XYZ file of C-alpha atoms in Angstrom:
747
model
C 5.584 44.790 -11.902
C 8.191 46.934 -10.135
C 8.456 50.666 -10.821
C 11.848 52.333 -11.259
C 12.192 55.872 -12.562
C 8.442 56.006 -13.061
C 8.572 53.074 -15.528
C 6.998 49.686 -14.842
C 9.576 46.911 -15.138
C 9.422 43.134 -15.119
C 11.358 41.314 -12.413
C 14.235 40.611 -14.833
C 14.417 44.279 -15.801
C 14.164 45.388 -12.154
C 17.049 43.037 -11.237
C 19.298 44.936 -13.664
C 18.445 48.303 -12.103
C 18.915 46.920 -8.567
C 22.360 45.590 -9.462
C 23.332 49.036 -10.778
C 22.245 50.606 -7.485
C 24.156 48.127 -5.316
C 27.304 47.177 -7.243
C 29.201 50.491 -7.132
C 32.385 51.008 -9.145
C 34.135 47.704 -8.450
C 32.277 45.545 -10.973
C 30.091 46.333 -13.976
C 26.508 45.290 -14.539
C 26.553 42.948 -17.522
C 23.151 42.047 -18.957
C 22.532 39.397 -21.587
C 19.351 40.536 -23.303
C 17.168 38.840 -25.873
C 15.345 40.308 -28.863
C 12.405 42.432 -27.701
C 13.274 42.068 -24.011
C 13.236 45.807 -23.276
C 16.928 46.762 -23.188
C 16.273 50.442 -23.888
C 13.339 50.535 -21.471
C 15.542 49.158 -18.691
C 18.406 51.527 -19.448
C 16.116 54.581 -19.476
C 14.453 53.472 -16.232
C 17.866 53.172 -14.562
C 18.869 56.676 -15.678
C 15.628 58.244 -14.452
C 15.663 56.362 -11.144
C 19.217 57.478 -10.351
C 18.224 61.088 -11.064
C 15.011 60.790 -9.059
C 16.572 59.264 -5.937
C 19.943 61.044 -5.758
C 19.926 64.886 -5.782
C 23.607 64.890 -6.788
C 22.933 62.994 -10.045
C 21.917 64.839 -13.212
C 21.153 63.566 -16.674
C 24.344 65.091 -18.088
C 26.344 62.910 -15.666
C 25.751 59.981 -18.046
C 27.775 58.646 -20.944
C 25.299 56.627 -23.036
C 27.065 54.750 -25.836
C 25.079 53.211 -28.678
C 26.169 51.266 -31.747
C 24.811 53.679 -34.380
C 24.025 57.375 -34.640
C 20.416 56.460 -35.403
C 20.195 54.547 -32.118
C 21.724 57.550 -30.323
C 19.046 59.835 -31.776
C 16.338 57.384 -30.692
C 17.796 57.217 -27.187
C 17.849 61.002 -26.882
C 14.271 61.225 -28.156
C 13.127 58.534 -25.723
C 14.697 60.359 -22.775
C 13.212 63.676 -23.865
C 9.736 62.115 -24.089
C 10.066 60.599 -20.608
C 11.233 63.930 -19.167
C 8.290 65.753 -20.777
C 5.926 63.215 -19.233
C 7.410 63.755 -15.776
C 7.189 67.531 -16.120
C 3.514 67.215 -17.028
C 2.794 64.782 -14.203
C 4.704 66.648 -11.497
C 2.795 67.076 -8.232
C 4.268 70.457 -7.317
C 6.398 73.259 -8.692
C 9.627 71.986 -7.118
C 9.293 68.581 -8.778
C 8.406 70.143 -12.127
C 11.406 72.477 -11.826
C 13.722 69.531 -11.103
C 12.580 67.616 -14.201
C 12.667 70.760 -16.334
C 16.305 71.258 -15.326
C 17.044 67.686 -16.403
C 15.511 68.382 -19.795
C 17.675 71.479 -20.199
C 20.745 69.434 -19.257
C 19.888 66.666 -21.747
C 21.726 68.481 -24.543
C 24.934 68.176 -22.476
C 24.601 64.448 -21.831
C 26.905 62.283 -23.927
C 24.669 60.146 -26.125
C 26.561 58.800 -29.108
C 28.714 56.119 -30.665
C 31.985 54.716 -29.361
C 33.746 56.532 -32.221
C 32.417 59.874 -31.058
C 33.410 59.059 -27.476
C 36.944 58.119 -28.525
C 37.154 61.269 -30.641
C 36.311 63.327 -27.539
C 39.058 61.617 -25.527
C 41.649 62.097 -28.267
C 40.838 65.782 -28.609
C 41.413 66.231 -24.881
C 44.372 63.888 -24.346
C 45.744 63.022 -27.791
C 48.792 65.195 -27.263
C 50.131 62.407 -25.014
C 50.650 60.350 -28.180
C 51.407 63.290 -30.501
C 47.807 63.609 -31.693
C 47.180 67.383 -31.922
C 44.059 68.985 -30.472
C 42.963 70.202 -33.906
C 43.279 66.724 -35.422
C 41.022 66.102 -38.409
C 39.080 62.853 -38.738
C 39.858 61.709 -42.267
C 36.672 60.343 -43.733
C 37.282 61.024 -47.417
C 38.154 57.879 -49.393
C 40.562 59.870 -51.530
C 43.298 59.842 -48.887
C 43.271 56.054 -48.616
C 42.926 55.741 -52.393
C 46.050 57.866 -52.816
C 47.987 55.587 -50.440
C 46.917 52.481 -52.408
C 47.755 53.962 -55.810
C 51.214 55.034 -54.655
C 51.899 51.512 -53.371
C 50.695 49.951 -56.624
C 52.814 52.301 -58.738
C 55.985 51.353 -56.906
C 54.981 47.689 -56.537
C 54.867 47.048 -60.277
C 58.639 47.537 -60.580
C 59.745 46.431 -57.089
C 61.653 43.095 -57.417
C 59.938 41.829 -54.253
C 56.395 42.434 -55.501
C 56.389 42.546 -59.305
C 55.619 38.796 -59.391
C 52.043 39.734 -58.490
C 51.562 41.829 -61.645
C 52.515 39.180 -64.184
C 49.137 38.413 -65.781
C 50.284 34.868 -66.489
C 50.396 34.383 -62.717
C 47.453 36.481 -61.505
C 45.099 37.866 -64.217
C 43.859 40.909 -62.308
C 43.520 44.318 -63.936
C 44.898 47.390 -62.088
C 41.462 48.415 -60.768
C 40.976 44.863 -59.439
C 44.302 45.020 -57.631
C 43.297 48.327 -56.082
C 40.003 46.896 -54.788
C 41.592 43.673 -53.557
C 44.360 45.435 -51.630
C 41.886 47.814 -50.002
C 39.810 44.812 -48.947
C 42.848 42.948 -47.577
C 43.975 46.042 -45.677
C 40.569 46.534 -44.037
C 40.409 42.828 -43.206
C 43.545 43.081 -41.080
C 42.462 46.242 -39.314
C 38.961 44.919 -38.633
C 40.613 42.015 -36.836
C 42.165 44.485 -34.423
C 45.727 43.852 -35.631
C 48.215 46.261 -37.113
C 49.547 45.971 -40.648
C 53.087 46.068 -39.260
C 52.406 43.021 -37.065
C 51.012 41.017 -39.959
C 53.818 42.165 -42.270
C 56.580 41.030 -39.898
C 54.907 37.702 -39.124
C 54.357 36.939 -42.802
C 58.006 37.623 -43.651
C 58.979 35.187 -40.872
C 56.887 32.339 -42.303
C 58.709 29.181 -43.435
C 59.569 29.130 -47.123
C 57.361 27.023 -49.393
C 56.667 27.139 -53.165
C 53.935 29.798 -52.730
C 55.361 31.866 -49.865
C 56.752 34.490 -52.267
C 53.172 35.562 -53.084
C 52.224 35.910 -49.420
C 55.327 37.957 -48.695
C 54.734 40.158 -51.746
C 51.188 40.943 -50.573
C 52.483 41.686 -47.068
C 55.062 44.091 -48.501
C 52.403 45.903 -50.545
C 50.079 46.206 -47.538
C 52.938 47.592 -45.491
C 53.659 50.172 -48.208
C 49.991 51.192 -48.208
C 50.102 51.558 -44.441
C 53.264 53.664 -44.533
C 51.810 55.857 -47.287
C 48.526 56.290 -45.437
C 50.343 57.125 -42.196
C 52.360 59.788 -44.018
C 49.245 61.332 -45.561
C 47.462 61.374 -42.204
C 50.466 63.026 -40.613
C 50.543 65.688 -43.340
C 46.881 66.473 -42.659
C 47.127 66.040 -38.876
C 44.400 63.430 -39.247
C 43.145 60.121 -37.930
C 40.781 57.563 -39.419
C 38.097 55.497 -37.687
C 40.493 52.688 -36.749
C 42.952 55.195 -35.277
C 40.195 56.618 -33.094
C 39.639 53.297 -31.348
C 43.188 51.998 -31.175
C 44.875 55.248 -30.186
C 42.152 55.888 -27.629
C 42.697 52.417 -26.129
C 46.463 52.979 -26.041
C 46.134 56.361 -24.358
C 43.637 55.351 -21.673
C 45.710 52.267 -20.823
C 48.959 54.247 -20.736
C 47.559 57.142 -18.664
C 44.545 55.608 -16.889
C 44.658 57.780 -13.787
C 45.115 61.081 -15.615
C 42.404 60.407 -18.213
C 40.099 58.528 -15.831
C 40.062 61.374 -13.329
C 39.433 63.947 -16.064
C 36.391 61.997 -17.264
C 35.354 61.395 -13.647
C 35.155 65.149 -13.043
C 32.641 65.463 -15.873
C 30.693 62.173 -15.855
C 29.586 59.620 -13.265
C 27.953 56.753 -15.166
C 28.872 54.841 -18.328
C 26.125 52.790 -20.004
C 26.764 50.841 -23.226
C 23.991 49.363 -25.382
C 24.357 46.645 -28.080
C 27.640 45.518 -26.509
C 27.657 42.339 -28.636
C 28.525 44.509 -31.646
C 31.758 45.796 -30.097
C 35.249 44.352 -30.294
C 37.992 43.702 -27.762
C 39.588 47.103 -28.379
C 36.410 48.787 -27.199
C 36.201 46.417 -24.255
C 39.707 47.508 -23.202
C 38.571 51.144 -23.121
C 35.487 50.341 -21.028
C 37.460 48.224 -18.547
C 40.136 50.868 -18.040
C 37.581 53.582 -17.297
C 35.386 51.420 -15.047
C 37.119 52.241 -11.702
C 36.590 55.969 -12.317
C 32.829 55.690 -12.850
C 30.177 55.356 -10.150
C 28.951 52.473 -12.248
C 29.246 50.866 -15.687
C 26.390 48.999 -17.400
C 26.774 46.996 -20.609
C 23.833 45.333 -22.342
C 23.945 43.030 -25.329
C 22.702 39.873 -27.031
C 25.368 37.559 -28.386
C 22.681 35.843 -30.485
C 22.432 39.091 -32.473
C 26.163 39.588 -33.010
C 26.188 39.782 -36.824
C 29.134 42.089 -37.455
C 31.981 39.575 -37.291
C 33.269 40.916 -40.625
C 33.816 44.248 -38.832
C 35.759 42.672 -35.987
C 32.870 42.313 -33.536
C 33.300 39.326 -31.212
C 30.111 37.544 -30.158
C 31.678 36.325 -26.894
C 32.860 39.772 -25.707
C 29.832 40.184 -23.406
C 30.477 36.882 -21.612
C 34.212 37.569 -21.496
C 33.681 40.866 -19.689
C 31.381 39.282 -17.097
C 33.746 36.356 -16.509
C 36.691 38.696 -16.019
C 34.849 40.051 -12.971
C 33.890 36.591 -11.674
C 30.255 36.763 -12.692
C 27.787 35.520 -15.287
C 25.767 37.945 -17.427
C 22.418 38.794 -15.857
C 19.497 37.501 -17.943
C 17.025 39.796 -19.657
C 15.229 37.217 -21.746
C 11.470 37.766 -21.545
C 10.620 38.848 -25.085
C 7.641 41.178 -25.441
C 7.919 41.529 -29.201
C 6.166 38.372 -30.493
C 2.611 37.286 -29.820
C 2.216 34.208 -27.627
C 1.615 32.037 -30.699
C 4.628 33.360 -32.591
C 6.767 32.880 -29.498
C 5.814 29.187 -29.354
C 6.824 28.746 -32.986
C 10.106 30.641 -32.566
C 10.875 28.688 -29.399
C 10.425 25.356 -31.183
C 12.675 26.490 -34.037
C 15.431 27.954 -31.850
C 15.376 25.044 -29.382
C 16.164 22.706 -32.235
C 18.826 25.013 -33.631
C 20.465 25.213 -30.183
C 21.613 21.612 -30.664
C 23.816 22.946 -33.468
C 24.719 26.365 -32.047
C 25.786 26.824 -28.443
C 24.883 30.544 -28.380
C 21.174 29.680 -28.791
C 21.073 27.635 -25.600
C 20.258 30.884 -23.763
C 16.523 30.705 -24.463
C 14.020 33.524 -24.533
C 10.949 33.275 -22.296
C 7.385 34.433 -22.806
C 5.995 36.972 -20.314
C 2.719 36.246 -18.575
C 1.064 39.205 -20.283
C 2.104 38.225 -23.830
C -0.407 39.226 -26.509
C -2.888 36.542 -27.640
C -4.236 37.803 -30.983
C -7.846 37.223 -31.920
C -7.370 36.788 -35.663
C -6.740 33.965 -38.132
C -3.167 34.798 -39.193
C -0.844 31.805 -38.812
C 2.144 32.669 -36.651
C 4.762 30.784 -38.720
C 4.545 29.334 -42.228
C 6.932 27.614 -44.608
C 6.001 27.456 -48.307
C 8.080 25.107 -50.458
C 8.196 25.971 -54.158
C 8.420 22.814 -56.238
C 8.765 24.097 -59.811
C 11.844 25.722 -61.313
C 10.190 28.345 -63.520
C 11.822 31.792 -63.810
C 10.726 34.329 -61.215
C 8.833 31.659 -59.288
C 10.067 32.859 -55.883
C 9.123 36.455 -56.617
C 5.653 35.408 -57.749
C 5.196 33.269 -54.637
C 6.243 36.197 -52.438
C 3.759 38.506 -54.205
C 1.051 35.871 -53.772
C 1.767 35.666 -50.044
C 1.724 39.478 -49.656
C -1.646 39.599 -51.394
C -2.885 36.808 -49.131
C -1.870 38.723 -45.993
C -3.553 41.877 -47.336
C -6.814 39.935 -47.402
C -6.647 39.167 -43.664
C -7.480 41.034 -40.468
C -4.780 41.607 -37.831
C -5.209 42.055 -34.082
C -2.366 44.190 -32.724
C -1.758 44.613 -28.947
C -4.236 46.951 -27.234
C -5.954 47.727 -30.549
C -9.068 46.638 -32.390
C -8.895 44.163 -35.239
C -8.221 45.918 -38.560
C -7.273 44.976 -42.136
C -3.611 44.207 -42.827
C -1.925 47.129 -44.607
C 1.091 47.219 -46.921
C 3.222 48.858 -44.240
C 2.593 45.933 -41.859
C 4.704 43.704 -44.113
C 8.501 43.653 -44.374
C 10.341 41.411 -46.818
C 13.842 40.610 -45.607
C 16.636 39.751 -48.016
C 20.030 38.297 -47.234
C 21.794 40.533 -49.764
C 21.114 43.786 -51.616
C 21.527 42.042 -54.974
C 18.285 40.077 -54.509
C 16.077 43.168 -54.353
C 16.098 44.643 -57.880
C 14.176 41.794 -59.506
C 11.603 41.798 -56.697
C 11.094 45.578 -56.873
C 10.254 45.484 -60.589
C 7.764 42.625 -60.314
C 6.093 44.088 -57.218
C 5.624 47.332 -59.147
C 4.067 45.425 -62.055
C 1.711 43.729 -59.560
C 0.597 47.146 -58.280
C 2.104 46.697 -54.814
C 3.739 49.817 -53.400
C 7.257 49.206 -52.053
C 9.738 51.288 -50.079
C 13.335 50.120 -49.816
C 14.799 50.520 -46.357
C 18.343 49.228 -46.714
C 19.984 52.498 -45.816
C 21.689 54.549 -48.480
C 25.027 56.229 -49.060
C 23.768 59.753 -48.451
C 26.623 60.693 -46.107
C 29.227 59.379 -48.560
C 28.017 61.457 -51.518
C 30.614 63.995 -52.796
C 28.345 67.012 -52.279
C 27.708 66.006 -48.631
C 31.391 65.353 -47.922
C 32.320 68.678 -49.542
C 29.751 70.455 -47.366
C 31.369 68.840 -44.328
C 34.791 70.147 -45.409
C 33.400 73.649 -45.930
C 31.750 73.635 -42.527
C 34.931 72.369 -40.891
C 37.001 75.085 -42.577
C 34.606 77.726 -41.235
C 34.513 76.371 -37.685
C 38.288 75.899 -37.420
C 39.454 79.035 -39.264
C 42.350 79.980 -39.576
C 43.438 76.306 -39.650
C 45.244 75.918 -43.002
C 44.708 72.162 -43.120
C 40.936 72.469 -43.264
C 41.113 75.292 -45.821
C 43.308 73.080 -47.988
C 40.683 70.325 -47.938
C 37.857 72.522 -49.209
C 39.713 74.495 -51.925
C 39.088 73.048 -55.355
C 35.702 71.603 -54.382
C 32.422 73.002 -55.752
C 32.034 74.874 -52.456
C 35.297 76.731 -53.091
C 36.250 76.182 -56.761
C 39.478 78.150 -56.581
C 43.053 76.880 -56.756
C 45.174 78.781 -54.212
C 48.731 79.913 -55.024
C 50.046 77.896 -52.066
C 49.018 74.562 -50.550
C 49.494 72.993 -47.184
C 52.244 70.788 -48.609
C 54.351 73.835 -49.635
C 53.904 75.976 -46.554
C 57.435 75.151 -45.336
C 58.798 76.724 -48.524
C 56.472 79.742 -48.620
C 55.991 82.796 -46.490
C 52.265 82.858 -47.200
C 49.739 80.751 -45.354
C 46.400 79.746 -46.854
C 44.468 81.700 -44.229
C 46.501 84.845 -44.990
C 45.897 84.425 -48.728
C 42.163 83.944 -48.074
C 42.002 87.201 -46.086
C 43.945 89.336 -48.599
C 43.312 88.066 -52.120
C 40.439 90.013 -53.801
C 39.598 87.007 -56.006
C 38.342 85.048 -52.982
C 36.746 87.937 -51.111
C 33.249 86.430 -51.476
C 34.274 83.209 -49.754
C 36.197 84.912 -46.971
C 33.396 87.339 -46.129
C 30.814 84.555 -46.293
C 32.823 82.317 -43.969
C 33.307 85.151 -41.491
C 29.601 86.009 -41.547
C 28.679 82.415 -40.721
C 31.233 82.369 -37.890
C 29.779 85.620 -36.547
C 26.197 84.307 -36.602
C 26.874 80.832 -35.173
C 25.602 81.826 -31.721
C 22.415 83.515 -32.909
C 21.230 81.636 -36.011
C 19.826 78.109 -36.166
C 21.738 75.384 -37.997
C 19.354 75.244 -41.011
C 19.794 79.012 -41.506
C 23.578 78.726 -41.323
C 23.694 75.891 -43.850
C 21.480 77.881 -46.200
C 23.837 80.878 -45.890
C 26.775 78.654 -46.792
C 24.950 77.450 -49.912
C 24.195 81.064 -50.851
C 27.657 82.627 -50.590
C 29.393 79.625 -52.158
C 26.862 79.391 -55.004
C 27.151 75.621 -54.711
C 23.543 74.874 -55.661
C 23.958 76.903 -58.822
C 27.223 75.086 -59.581
C 25.598 71.647 -59.354
C 22.580 72.882 -61.357
C 24.889 74.019 -64.157
C 26.430 70.548 -64.142
C 22.956 69.053 -64.489
C 23.317 67.283 -61.124
C 19.838 67.889 -59.712
C 20.290 64.960 -57.314
C 23.196 66.769 -55.628
C 21.061 69.911 -55.178
C 18.262 67.821 -53.672
C 20.726 66.081 -51.354
C 21.995 69.420 -50.045
C 18.414 70.472 -49.321
C 17.868 67.159 -47.559
C 20.905 67.910 -45.381
C 19.215 71.131 -44.275
C 16.000 69.217 -43.562
C 18.002 66.614 -41.610
C 19.521 69.332 -39.418
C 16.042 70.773 -38.874
C 14.515 67.451 -37.827
C 17.459 66.125 -35.818
C 15.934 67.241 -32.548
C 12.339 68.178 -31.913
C 13.552 71.458 -30.414
C 15.895 72.811 -33.080
C 16.932 75.732 -30.888
C 18.806 73.242 -28.704
C 20.868 72.129 -31.690
C 24.051 74.192 -31.692
C 26.289 74.267 -34.736
C 29.019 72.529 -32.739
C 26.712 69.659 -31.728
C 25.438 69.422 -35.306
C 28.995 69.292 -36.616
C 29.878 66.429 -34.254
C 26.719 64.563 -35.272
C 27.479 65.222 -38.943
C 31.068 64.064 -38.577
C 30.078 60.808 -36.916
C 27.370 60.108 -39.496
C 30.091 60.249 -42.169
C 32.742 58.479 -40.123
C 30.537 55.505 -39.265
C 28.966 55.449 -42.750
C 25.489 55.915 -41.309
C 22.800 54.683 -43.680
C 20.374 57.200 -45.128
C 18.727 57.336 -48.530
C 19.430 60.132 -50.974
C 16.732 62.739 -51.555
C 13.827 61.210 -53.446
C 13.184 63.058 -56.699
C 10.078 61.033 -57.580
C 6.453 62.063 -57.227
C 5.772 59.315 -54.679
C 8.373 60.437 -52.146
C 7.360 59.909 -48.568
C 4.414 57.576 -49.186
C 4.049 55.675 -45.866
C 1.723 52.786 -46.741
C 4.139 50.543 -48.646
C 5.605 47.084 -48.235
C 9.113 47.437 -46.806
C 12.113 45.823 -48.522
C 15.173 45.531 -46.295
C 18.291 43.486 -45.717
C 18.583 41.637 -42.433
C 21.518 43.772 -41.304
C 19.604 46.988 -41.991
C 16.563 45.694 -40.088
C 18.474 45.025 -36.883
C 16.826 46.845 -33.985
C 13.547 47.228 -35.892
C 10.304 45.252 -35.775
C 7.354 44.663 -38.094
C 3.995 42.895 -37.657
C 4.657 40.483 -40.540
C 8.016 39.303 -41.876
C 8.483 37.380 -45.150
C 11.900 35.830 -45.851
C 12.079 34.575 -49.467
C 14.508 32.176 -51.136
C 15.800 30.645 -47.933
C 17.080 27.694 -50.001
C 20.061 29.812 -51.132
C 23.290 28.060 -50.207
C 24.962 30.169 -47.552
C 28.383 29.959 -49.118
C 27.134 30.378 -52.683
C 27.027 34.174 -52.454
C 30.670 34.258 -51.403
C 33.787 33.025 -53.106
C 36.274 31.014 -51.124
C 38.164 33.786 -49.288
C 41.205 35.034 -51.174
C 42.816 36.394 -48.041
C 43.200 35.228 -44.450
C 44.799 37.152 -41.603
C 45.684 34.354 -39.213
C 46.441 35.215 -35.596
C 47.072 31.606 -34.528
C 50.742 30.884 -33.845
C 51.482 34.435 -35.048
C 51.187 33.148 -38.610
C 50.319 36.245 -40.633
C 48.854 36.128 -44.152
C 47.527 33.177 -46.108
C 46.116 33.445 -49.615
C 43.949 31.800 -52.238
C 44.832 33.823 -55.338
C 43.923 32.845 -58.941
C 45.711 29.806 -60.359
C 46.054 28.463 -56.791
C 48.834 30.892 -55.958
C 49.742 31.948 -52.421
C 48.295 29.103 -50.353
C 50.397 27.608 -47.586
C 50.202 23.956 -46.499
C 48.005 25.204 -43.624
C 45.361 26.764 -45.882
C 42.868 23.835 -45.585
C 42.948 24.280 -41.780
C 42.090 27.987 -42.012
C 39.373 27.244 -44.584
C 37.710 24.613 -42.415
C 37.580 27.009 -39.462
C 36.265 29.783 -41.707
C 33.407 27.614 -42.954
C 32.340 26.672 -39.427
C 32.499 30.280 -38.221
C 30.626 31.438 -41.311
C 27.756 28.998 -40.727
C 27.505 30.184 -37.102
C 27.439 33.817 -38.228
C 24.679 32.997 -40.717
C 22.692 31.292 -37.947
C 22.850 34.549 -35.969
C 21.755 36.534 -39.042
C 18.830 34.108 -39.451
C 17.927 34.552 -35.773
C 17.872 38.333 -36.216
C 15.627 37.981 -39.292
C 13.109 35.720 -37.545
C 12.953 37.865 -34.398
C 12.028 41.046 -36.306
C 8.455 39.700 -36.482
C 5.784 40.741 -33.991
C 2.861 38.741 -35.322
C 3.841 36.357 -38.107
C 6.832 35.134 -40.074
C 6.674 33.376 -43.433
C 9.532 31.461 -45.088
C 9.612 30.726 -48.821
C 12.066 28.125 -50.095
C 12.691 25.566 -52.806
C 14.922 22.789 -54.178
C 14.748 19.522 -52.226
C 11.998 19.334 -49.561
C 14.322 17.887 -46.938
C 17.214 19.140 -44.836
C 20.833 18.830 -45.947
C 23.660 17.952 -43.575
C 25.078 20.927 -41.670
C 28.575 20.103 -42.950
C 27.289 20.051 -46.531
C 28.153 22.736 -49.062
C 24.406 23.001 -49.713
C 23.480 24.134 -46.161
C 20.964 26.979 -46.163
C 18.413 28.745 -43.963
C 15.857 26.328 -45.423
C 17.729 23.518 -43.706
C 17.492 25.325 -40.360
C 13.690 25.214 -40.733
C 13.322 21.725 -42.231
C 15.633 20.222 -39.594
C 12.946 21.154 -37.049
C 9.855 20.125 -39.033
C 8.768 17.505 -36.488
C 8.843 19.961 -33.563
C 7.136 22.680 -35.597
C 4.391 20.434 -36.949
C 3.661 19.238 -33.409
C 2.297 22.705 -32.647
C -1.288 23.696 -33.364
C -2.272 24.464 -36.970
C -3.032 28.103 -36.113
C 0.580 28.428 -34.907
C 2.591 26.657 -37.637
C 1.827 25.471 -41.168
C 4.431 23.673 -43.271
C 3.591 23.419 -46.997
C 6.057 20.991 -48.599
C 4.099 20.340 -51.768
């Protein structure tokens, strides 16, 4: 083992740190890391070593970009724990003082998502592209909904688009059209293309019997885009896509000006989970690279499961190749036991014949854990009967079986398996409800960890608007957003849209009108106390002067009241030392939680809230980055394409094509549609293989598959292909392993 930053590293991990130290600002360090290979450990060690060995480097010289706000919080906590340890272990007062200073500076380090980073750049340099400093990030769905409804209203009578609304042609109700158009719009933007590009290319397509439908959809999407752009301009706002694309445009247009500004404040740029980014984000990183002392990106293309969001699994390799290098390997996985690793290796080696991205194999470290218990590392149970609920009952049976065993965890004594050791992973949310009910009837405690919509709830969004209005007062745009909500249930005599025709501004009205005196005085009191009161106290004061809890109580919405209290608790627990949490830093964290649709459950109103010892239910996507001793994956016989209709909409970049469609009654498809569909199917199967890989690699000790239908593997090009076929295709290799490693039950 090699020690960097006071942390013991394997040779692979040490190689990454050594490359950072030697490479300078001319090329990045690009690391291709496997599941459980210690990405965060390596990144933290590099940060601490640079601080320890260079007196000119401080912890707030780092930009640390993570994929989610949750990961950012975990990174900050990990760094704080390491700094505390170094303070406690310091050999003299000077060393302790140095590490204590780093801990004080930690609050100033940039640790957050790419969206938050781009937001920071736009606030400083957005004026170059007419983005004002006080720009609002539009996270409320109502603005986009307004743009869609306006387009639909005009589209019904527009000669170019009214063909779509003849129910004899396409039998969609108005609410269906609204949902479909929103989905189509997001599809284009997730691909990193502009609506205008797709609109122009679609209108230039050759004429065929169905082209009028494609062009009508393109026209409607363009109207939505124009409407949305107008609304954003009225509110001086941007949305999440604007943050990335405008940031990329600005840094590429003014690289020296922006690069040097960032250079004066930061020295190092480290990016985790790089496989979940897209090419827009890669452009930003590349442009800023020459201005940093060094750039590190770490990712695992095998875990790139956000293709539907525009993530590109090859972006990590592309970046390395653009600098004439291959990604550095970080492939020794310390998550699974030695036995589980052997089983996973046999499975993934076989799958690598079908999927090129799995050819980069994980390795087992010499000190891998060898458990001294009788739990089989990998099992497959094939259900032969077709009775109702059979898969749920088999899953319950397997949970009960595990609960009757002993488990030997690393560096711990053997103990009984507990409920919380077991996680059941589902491919979709829709599978869970039936399982939850039957588990409850069987007396098995369950907690669902799929991430909720807490930050999208109306009461939480309204609280954000109120807080923004207070922090940015006297900005009329933010006052306009909060008036009429339960936090400020008053309709003002003027609105932001009529200011040009009125001599009264909203802020002036708020100061002078006696009917809103309570709100004005409350807002000013919070502003006055921002520097002396803690965030939980300030939020509580807002609830008190607005009377918002009473308002929701009168409406009978106890859940909303509980959610507001949970928001206070969230602010209190965000950092271990709440005094370090300023209102401004809380607001930024709050904004990004909403903007990125961070997952968090609503407040639990039940008596069993917070019970820890429960079997975990989760989707594979929600489990990414987590690990559990035992993983059960039920119903792996589900056809991968069966949960999804044939796509109704394609945004095709090839040959600058534009839109292709598969609307009801076979409307909208071009002669090229079968080509796009064939490519989609192949890409979809590859994406599902990566999702399956993520599911299997969440396990530390054992993984159990439960499947059914035919006890043999289908062809990969078959419509029936499933995760079961990934396992059964490798039966020979799996059964060649020892019985305490793999058991296959086909009957």
